[in-house]
């Protein structure tokens, strides 16, 4: 196996790197997808798109991006908005920490940089939610600064280009790949070089069965030359162990109002809203749940059998969520409790940022 520091490797040669970039850019100019964040070289738009694209597919992001930019067209508009509204526009995209950090960073850009997106790497990476990859992507794509990038797609392309022997996620693997990324990006069109490499990763260099026949850089690719493209990159063998859990959500309704819980910092779905929800023991749910409802809300209720079941996943947990309708609701709600419990009118459910299961339950209630 070779590494980026091996003397005979092609990427150590300036002329070979220029040829590589020429082939790459020629292909990119013809085949790049028309994506909404590519229409203008605005740091704000590139930043929002890069944050949305973390952990999320392009096809899902497009609609969210367009709605978000329409409502928050620039950093000042985002900074001036309430977090609850920003979360509402993020609802369903998941990984809500990204939205909280984007909002906090927008306020920093306004407070500390006069509303102008910073232009140095150190200033950009100091913003919440921005790491080495995102800083490099924004500065290279929006401002033509020569910074490399390394993310899921380019990791795979680079590992195959050099037949990386290490696990790409390992420290030595990451070191070699960043070194290669740094060599391949140029002063001329650095953002396009980075985007072209990502585009090859997503459009041709698939995890399984890469489309090497169409790849503009196959003559530089050691895995293609050796027929090992499908075997690489080496994948870590550690498999996620999933755990099944059972939870219950309680619909407590009086007339046109239902009880919602504002998820607190440090809890799952912090700052979003959900229905009162509890982990349940393996047996004896009924009495246990009534007691938990009383502790949380101050209300005494009766519960019949579940009216709805939702299965979903959160990190390594596979959750079966049984939804119960509370009847015979008595007492006064612990309004203003630290658990953020509140009566909410049904016609306000649409404006509240809810987690995914909360939204499903709300839609179910409204459809009854
Ligand atoms: Fe990936 Fe094949 Fe292109 Fe190599 S030749 S970068 S393996 S698509």
PDB file of N, CA and C and ligand atoms in Angstrom, residues 160 205 210 212 215 218 221 224 229, ligand 1:
ATOM      1  N   UNK A 160      -9.945   5.260  -1.975  1.00  0.00           N
ATOM      2  CA  UNK A 160      -9.823   4.409  -3.158  1.00  0.00           C
ATOM      3  C   UNK A 160      -8.724   4.904  -4.083  1.00  0.00           C
ATOM      4  N   UNK A 205     -18.705   7.224  -7.252  1.00  0.00           N
ATOM      5  CA  UNK A 205     -17.890   6.368  -6.381  1.00  0.00           C
ATOM      6  C   UNK A 205     -18.755   5.849  -5.231  1.00  0.00           C
ATOM      7  N   UNK A 210     -18.903   0.913  -7.315  1.00  0.00           N
ATOM      8  CA  UNK A 210     -18.587   2.228  -7.902  1.00  0.00           C
ATOM      9  C   UNK A 210     -18.631   2.157  -9.419  1.00  0.00           C
ATOM     10  N   UNK A 212     -16.906   3.011 -12.006  1.00  0.00           N
ATOM     11  CA  UNK A 212     -15.564   3.449 -12.425  1.00  0.00           C
ATOM     12  C   UNK A 212     -15.500   3.734 -13.926  1.00  0.00           C
ATOM     13  N   UNK A 215     -15.960   7.302 -14.509  1.00  0.00           N
ATOM     14  CA  UNK A 215     -15.221   8.203 -13.605  1.00  0.00           C
ATOM     15  C   UNK A 215     -14.089   8.932 -14.340  1.00  0.00           C
ATOM     16  N   UNK A 218     -10.333   7.903 -13.265  1.00  0.00           N
ATOM     17  CA  UNK A 218      -9.995   6.486 -13.083  1.00  0.00           C
ATOM     18  C   UNK A 218      -8.536   6.190 -13.412  1.00  0.00           C
ATOM     19  N   UNK A 221      -6.610   6.384 -10.345  1.00  0.00           N
ATOM     20  CA  UNK A 221      -7.148   5.672  -9.178  1.00  0.00           C
ATOM     21  C   UNK A 221      -6.480   4.304  -9.014  1.00  0.00           C
ATOM     22  N   UNK A 224      -8.937   1.302  -8.775  1.00  0.00           N
ATOM     23  CA  UNK A 224      -9.476   0.910 -10.082  1.00  0.00           C
ATOM     24  C   UNK A 224      -8.423   0.124 -10.850  1.00  0.00           C
ATOM     25  N   UNK A 229     -11.505  -1.703  -6.272  1.00  0.00           N
ATOM     26  CA  UNK A 229     -12.366  -0.577  -5.878  1.00  0.00           C
ATOM     27  C   UNK A 229     -13.514  -1.015  -4.962  1.00  0.00           C
TER      28      UNK A 229
HETATM   29 FE1  LIG B   1     -14.087   5.733  -7.285  1.00  0.00          FE
HETATM   30 FE2  LIG B   1     -13.875   4.123  -9.376  1.00  0.00          FE
HETATM   31 FE3  LIG B   1     -13.424   6.725  -9.648  1.00  0.00          FE
HETATM   32 FE4  LIG B   1     -11.702   5.206  -8.337  1.00  0.00          FE
HETATM   33  S1  LIG B   1     -12.229   5.072 -10.488  1.00  0.00           S
HETATM   34  S2  LIG B   1     -12.463   7.210  -7.702  1.00  0.00           S
HETATM   35  S3  LIG B   1     -13.069   3.769  -7.335  1.00  0.00           S
HETATM   36  S4  LIG B   1     -15.372   5.750  -9.116  1.00  0.00           S
END
